[in-house]
Amino acid sequence: MTIIVTGGAGFIGSNFVFHMLNKYPDYRIICLDALTYAGNMSTLKSVMDNPNFRFVKASITDREAVDKLFEEEKPDIVVNFAAESHVDRSIENPSVFLETNILGTQVMMDACRKHGIKRYHQVSTDEVYGDLPLDRPDLFFTEETPIHTSSPYSASKASADLLVMAYHRTFGLPVTISRCSNNYGPYHFPEKLIPLMIANALNDKPLPVYGKGENVRDWLYVEDHCKAIDLIIHNGRVGEVYNIGGHNEMANIDIVKIICKELGKPESLITYVADRKGHDMRYAIDPTKIHNELGWLPETKFADGIKKTIQWYLDNKDWWEEIISGEYRNYYEKMYGDRH
Ligand code: NAD
Ligand code: TYD
């Protein structure tokens, strides 16, 4: 079995590469990644010498490079993680989100059509469903919830999902789509809530909470997401969407307070800053379908997962300190410099 994993130098893609190489020693795993600001070769250093692993630096929007790779490797499965993934950046500059997330998806699927494939899997997000109100805890996203997006990021992911379903219906491409809630864990880029708060707290810097900090996200340990995708590509039904989430809803402010407590840092570091434009209030996944059809259940409880994650950031300072000392500093200054 040969699997192309796009975006495998990023947060979830790299965790998926590790999971697959570990679980299926006879599979060949090819990582296709453009190494944008979010992709990091040092993340993959533990697998670079694995004879079943190959890294190829190219963009999923590069038709020629993608075609060449398909000719060389004749993949059985493609799992498309590659994307621009940060909502705040999509508000600053939507264009690259449309190029990578929509047109890149098209290029990957065209290659699948041309060369033949057993499965094309699109890694999507619960953000395509928009948001839920805080005062209706009885409501959850199911696979039937209408698509209703808020940010250029979620709109680009939703557009890609529509294109994936169109390629299935029109061309018979054997596709599946997964829509997962917020992930956390090792190798999470420090622009996102949890790693940003850990890094800032460790450096005794202000912890910038948007608005009142009452927005709710449904957090899942990254390994549980990887295991769900593994199940879907092997046993999921073609043409189906699967929601992934572990019923772990938490308000942002509570997450930040947990991080302060775990690190022994004062809550006085918390600074309320201007809210995100169009800020989604609450995400909450109903994972009944993937549980009933594929037997998936989350294995890591938040209380354990957040401890493991914080420990990982303590043990791997080199990884994130290198990131926050580079181009990231300009990003941080632009985003947070005068955000009151
Ligand atoms: P990430 O930003 O950490 O990593 C993205 C990776 O894609 C990087 O390695 C980057 O170099 C690569 N990439 C970007 N543009 C590319 C291009 N044109 N060609 C090839 N590679 C390119 O993102 P992540 O958090 O790991 O998310 C991975 C996927 O999962 C995304 O599709 C995202 O929408 C989805 N998702 C993320 C979450 C989450 O909580 N992080 C939740 C649900 C779904
Ligand atoms: P993020 O990690 O960017 O994920 P997403 O927006 O895709 O859910 O943000 C998670 C939540 O944390 C979201 O409600 C925005 C909020 N947030 C802050 O309050 N401060 C920050 O500095 C960041 C990056 C996010």
XYZ file of C-alpha atoms and ligand atoms in Angstrom:
409
model
C 0.000 0.000 0.000
C 1.358 3.410 -0.987
C -0.154 6.504 0.598
C 0.518 10.131 -0.309
C 0.057 12.354 2.726
C -0.047 16.030 1.749
C 0.800 18.591 4.447
C 2.725 15.927 6.374
C 5.249 18.472 7.697
C 2.477 20.312 9.552
C 0.784 19.615 12.868
C -1.809 16.905 12.176
C -0.181 15.572 8.988
C 3.087 14.797 10.803
C 1.259 13.037 13.628
C -0.572 11.011 10.966
C 2.720 10.089 9.241
C 4.126 8.840 12.576
C 0.942 6.895 13.329
C 0.883 5.176 9.925
C 4.596 4.273 9.806
C 4.316 2.875 13.284
C 1.114 0.898 12.761
C 1.718 -0.364 9.207
C 5.434 -1.198 8.819
C 4.815 -2.547 5.297
C 3.117 0.616 3.963
C 4.990 3.195 1.908
C 4.239 6.739 3.108
C 5.058 9.705 0.850
C 4.837 13.170 2.363
C 4.126 15.930 -0.159
C 4.578 19.339 1.462
C 5.407 22.838 0.200
C 7.068 23.765 3.533
C 5.201 27.027 4.010
C 5.742 28.907 7.278
C 3.657 26.131 8.932
C 5.672 23.195 7.607
C 8.824 22.179 9.378
C 11.430 19.632 8.273
C 12.700 19.230 11.824
C 9.284 17.804 12.711
C 9.950 14.852 10.396
C 13.554 14.184 11.392
C 12.720 10.966 13.295
C 11.328 9.323 10.127
C 13.612 10.713 7.417
C 15.795 7.589 7.480
C 12.876 5.172 7.434
C 13.116 3.265 4.106
C 9.304 3.265 3.845
C 9.160 7.058 4.017
C 9.833 9.635 1.331
C 9.625 13.421 1.578
C 8.874 15.502 -1.514
C 8.904 19.284 -1.370
C 6.241 20.641 -3.735
C 2.964 22.524 -3.654
C -0.337 20.734 -4.139
C -1.153 23.552 -6.573
C 1.787 22.529 -8.801
C 0.095 20.299 -11.391
C 3.330 19.184 -13.025
C 5.050 18.206 -9.773
C 1.955 16.366 -8.536
C 1.600 14.516 -11.835
C 5.257 13.465 -11.755
C 4.907 12.175 -8.213
C 1.833 10.109 -9.135
C 3.696 8.628 -12.099
C 6.637 7.681 -9.890
C 4.740 6.340 -6.900
C 1.389 5.105 -8.245
C -0.343 5.762 -4.897
C -3.285 3.686 -3.692
C -4.553 6.369 -1.325
C -4.195 10.138 -0.998
C -4.888 11.864 2.316
C -5.044 15.623 1.792
C -4.044 17.549 4.927
C -2.225 20.343 3.053
C -3.921 23.649 3.686
C -3.582 27.148 4.973
C -5.103 26.539 8.382
C -5.162 29.677 10.522
C -8.394 31.712 10.689
C -6.618 34.946 11.743
C -4.275 34.772 8.729
C -7.280 34.156 6.446
C -8.796 37.422 7.678
C -5.554 39.266 6.799
C -4.971 37.609 3.415
C -7.678 35.328 1.981
C -6.080 34.755 -1.454
C -3.584 32.043 -0.539
C -6.380 30.193 1.304
C -8.414 30.001 -1.878
C -5.394 28.943 -3.941
C -4.146 26.188 -1.639
C -7.345 24.953 -0.059
C -9.586 24.973 -3.133
C -7.382 24.871 -6.228
C -4.829 22.583 -4.558
C -7.625 20.133 -3.772
C -8.668 20.223 -7.420
C -5.111 19.507 -8.607
C -4.818 16.525 -6.248
C -8.156 15.102 -7.378
C -7.346 15.609 -11.074
C -4.174 13.556 -10.554
C -6.263 10.874 -8.809
C -8.654 10.765 -11.768
C -5.831 10.605 -14.300
C -3.788 7.911 -12.582
C -6.525 5.976 -10.784
C -6.826 5.691 -7.022
C -8.447 3.462 -4.419
C -9.334 6.372 -2.162
C -9.015 10.144 -2.019
C -9.531 11.397 1.534
C -10.163 15.072 2.226
C -9.268 16.296 5.701
C -11.880 18.949 6.368
C -13.023 20.752 9.493
C -16.101 21.278 11.659
C -15.735 24.987 10.852
C -17.606 24.369 7.569
C -20.811 24.155 9.653
C -20.408 27.716 10.981
C -21.113 28.101 14.683
C -23.691 27.236 17.339
C -25.163 29.613 19.932
C -23.793 29.456 23.487
C -27.297 29.222 24.984
C -28.280 26.038 23.102
C -26.033 23.295 24.580
C -28.470 20.743 23.132
C -27.336 21.518 19.546
C -24.450 19.677 17.825
C -23.038 19.503 14.293
C -24.124 16.329 12.491
C -23.121 15.370 8.946
C -26.533 16.745 7.858
C -25.980 20.213 9.353
C -26.001 22.703 6.448
C -22.712 24.259 5.427
C -22.680 27.863 6.662
C -19.257 29.453 6.884
C -17.918 32.490 8.745
C -14.260 33.084 7.816
C -12.335 33.006 4.531
C -10.609 29.898 5.987
C -13.834 27.994 6.629
C -15.308 29.177 3.320
C -12.262 27.806 1.472
C -12.506 24.448 3.288
C -16.248 24.247 2.580
C -15.635 25.058 -1.100
C -13.118 22.216 -1.262
C -15.640 19.835 0.332
C -18.249 20.733 -2.296
C -15.695 20.131 -5.040
C -14.774 16.745 -3.539
C -18.436 15.655 -3.536
C -18.827 16.953 -7.106
C -15.825 14.864 -8.269
C -17.427 11.844 -6.623
C -20.815 12.329 -8.266
C -19.614 13.530 -11.672
C -16.469 11.452 -12.185
C -17.053 8.593 -9.736
C -13.897 9.457 -7.760
C -13.814 7.245 -4.621
C -13.741 9.952 -1.968
C -14.330 10.339 1.753
C -14.360 13.507 3.850
C -13.726 13.917 7.574
C -14.732 16.994 9.566
C -12.908 17.158 12.874
C -13.103 19.576 15.773
C -10.089 21.502 17.178
C -6.998 19.333 17.693
C -4.219 19.777 20.239
C -0.982 17.896 20.906
C 2.696 17.738 19.861
C 3.976 19.818 16.905
C 1.025 22.253 17.035
C 2.207 25.521 15.477
C 2.505 28.227 18.173
C 0.128 30.660 16.415
C -2.855 28.540 17.585
C -4.524 28.990 20.990
C -3.057 26.157 23.091
C 0.608 26.220 21.961
C 0.605 30.043 21.842
C -0.565 30.227 25.456
C 1.966 27.583 26.571
C 4.862 29.379 24.835
C 3.837 32.835 26.113
C 3.262 31.584 29.666
C 6.692 29.924 29.703
C 8.196 33.244 28.605
C 6.100 35.211 31.160
C 4.470 37.126 28.297
C 0.826 38.346 28.224
C -1.769 35.696 27.287
C -3.986 37.414 24.673
C -7.587 36.179 25.024
C -9.940 37.403 22.289
C -13.156 39.137 23.414
C -14.408 37.781 26.722
C -12.840 34.339 26.292
C -16.248 32.687 26.356
C -16.089 31.134 22.865
C -16.294 27.360 23.031
C -14.199 24.847 21.089
C -14.500 21.024 21.156
C -10.913 19.805 21.757
C -9.591 16.433 20.558
C -6.119 14.965 21.138
C -4.399 14.779 17.723
C -3.683 11.025 17.944
C -7.424 10.341 18.195
C -7.969 12.319 14.984
C -5.232 10.307 13.224
C -6.792 7.018 14.340
C -10.179 8.139 13.024
C -8.723 8.960 9.586
C -6.930 5.585 9.571
C -10.316 3.879 10.137
C -12.058 5.963 7.467
C -9.511 5.300 4.705
C -9.610 1.557 5.417
C -13.267 0.955 6.316
C -15.242 4.135 5.594
C -17.911 4.145 2.908
C -17.060 5.924 -0.343
C -18.948 9.183 -0.882
C -19.535 9.690 2.856
C -18.724 12.472 5.304
C -17.637 11.543 8.860
C -17.628 14.012 11.757
C -14.858 13.486 14.339
C -15.015 14.867 17.875
C -14.921 13.681 21.460
C -17.597 15.768 23.267
C -14.996 17.891 24.996
C -16.307 21.428 24.859
C -14.412 24.113 26.729
C -14.455 27.911 26.850
C -11.163 29.521 25.770
C -10.680 31.266 29.111
C -10.910 27.944 30.963
C -8.234 26.435 28.714
C -5.922 29.381 29.371
C -6.491 29.102 33.139
C -5.681 25.361 33.045
C -2.415 26.123 31.215
C -1.490 28.779 33.844
C -2.218 26.299 36.624
C -0.254 23.435 35.054
C 2.756 25.700 34.495
C 2.508 27.436 37.881
C 2.071 30.834 36.199
C -0.177 33.649 37.536
C -3.557 34.323 35.886
C -2.556 37.993 35.926
C -0.733 37.209 32.640
C -4.182 36.921 30.987
C -4.919 39.980 28.835
C -8.262 40.482 27.125
C -7.722 41.844 23.612
C -9.926 42.928 20.686
C -12.144 40.131 19.422
C -11.551 38.264 16.164
C -13.720 39.552 13.292
C -16.681 37.207 12.665
C -15.581 35.089 15.670
C -17.472 31.757 15.785
C -19.104 31.276 19.217
C -19.266 27.523 19.677
C -18.257 24.339 17.852
C -19.608 20.980 19.024
C -19.468 17.711 17.102
C -21.921 14.828 17.196
C -19.652 11.813 16.445
C -22.461 9.187 16.430
C -21.946 8.184 12.793
C -18.228 7.349 13.021
C -18.836 5.553 16.305
C -21.720 3.438 14.986
C -20.205 2.671 11.560
C -16.497 2.364 12.348
C -16.372 1.832 16.103
C -14.278 4.977 16.670
C -14.130 6.494 20.145
C -11.636 9.035 21.509
C -9.044 7.432 23.787
C -7.283 10.400 25.415
C -9.183 12.417 28.015
C -8.526 16.170 27.982
C -7.099 16.133 31.517
C -4.399 13.657 30.376
C -3.940 15.067 26.856
C -3.271 18.621 28.031
C -0.693 17.381 30.561
C 1.057 15.320 27.851
C 0.966 18.310 25.493
C 2.406 20.750 28.030
C 5.126 18.226 28.884
C 5.918 17.886 25.166
C 6.392 21.668 24.845
C 8.631 21.630 27.923
C 10.701 18.758 26.503
C 10.899 20.207 22.966
C 11.717 23.855 23.538
C 14.176 23.804 20.632
C 11.360 23.007 18.197
C 9.115 25.942 19.102
C 11.782 28.418 20.175
C 13.291 28.210 16.710
C 9.861 28.961 15.221
C 9.036 31.917 17.449
C 12.448 33.475 16.899
C 12.055 33.581 13.099
C 9.487 35.095 10.729
C 6.872 34.400 13.382
C 8.059 37.472 15.305
C 6.853 39.769 12.491
C 3.537 37.899 12.408
C 3.127 38.246 16.173
C 3.917 41.956 16.128
C 1.425 42.535 13.284
C -1.371 40.516 14.888
C -0.928 41.419 18.534
C 1.254 44.583 18.547
C -1.588 47.108 18.863
C -4.494 44.765 19.579
C -6.205 46.288 22.651
P -0.779 23.197 9.675
O -0.958 24.632 9.274
O -0.060 22.876 10.939
O -0.023 22.397 8.504
C -0.333 22.586 7.166
C 0.758 21.895 6.342
O 0.391 22.026 4.953
C 2.157 22.518 6.501
O 3.127 21.518 6.591
C 2.335 23.314 5.202
O 3.689 23.431 4.795
C 1.530 22.457 4.236
N 1.061 23.235 3.071
C 0.467 24.444 3.052
N 0.217 24.822 1.792
C 0.662 23.827 0.985
C 0.680 23.616 -0.413
N 0.216 24.529 -1.261
N 1.188 22.456 -0.888
C 1.687 21.510 -0.045
N 1.712 21.667 1.290
C 1.205 22.804 1.796
O -2.252 22.598 9.657
P -2.924 21.477 10.592
O -3.455 22.128 11.810
O -2.017 20.320 10.691
O -4.178 21.082 9.694
C -4.082 20.053 8.712
C -5.431 19.881 8.045
O -6.419 19.552 9.022
C -5.942 21.127 7.347
O -6.554 20.747 6.140
C -6.975 21.714 8.311
O -7.961 22.410 7.614
C -7.512 20.444 8.939
N -8.037 20.575 10.314
C -7.267 21.127 11.291
C -7.758 21.182 12.597
C -6.925 21.746 13.722
O -7.411 21.840 14.851
N -5.666 22.097 13.514
C -9.031 20.680 12.887
C -9.788 20.111 11.846
C -9.272 20.060 10.571
P -7.453 28.805 17.112
O -6.467 27.960 17.835
O -6.978 29.852 16.171
O -8.464 27.791 16.392
P -9.883 28.105 15.614
O -10.075 29.550 15.499
O -9.667 27.461 14.290
O -10.923 27.438 16.452
O -8.362 29.526 18.195
C -9.107 28.797 19.127
C -9.940 29.785 19.934
O -9.062 30.614 20.714
C -10.754 30.741 19.082
O -12.006 30.977 19.715
C -9.930 32.007 19.063
C -9.237 31.986 20.409
N -7.894 32.629 20.474
C -7.610 33.591 21.457
O -8.473 33.940 22.293
N -6.362 34.150 21.477
C -5.399 33.814 20.575
O -4.267 34.396 20.639
C -5.687 32.808 19.594
C -4.660 32.400 18.581
C -6.957 32.248 19.588
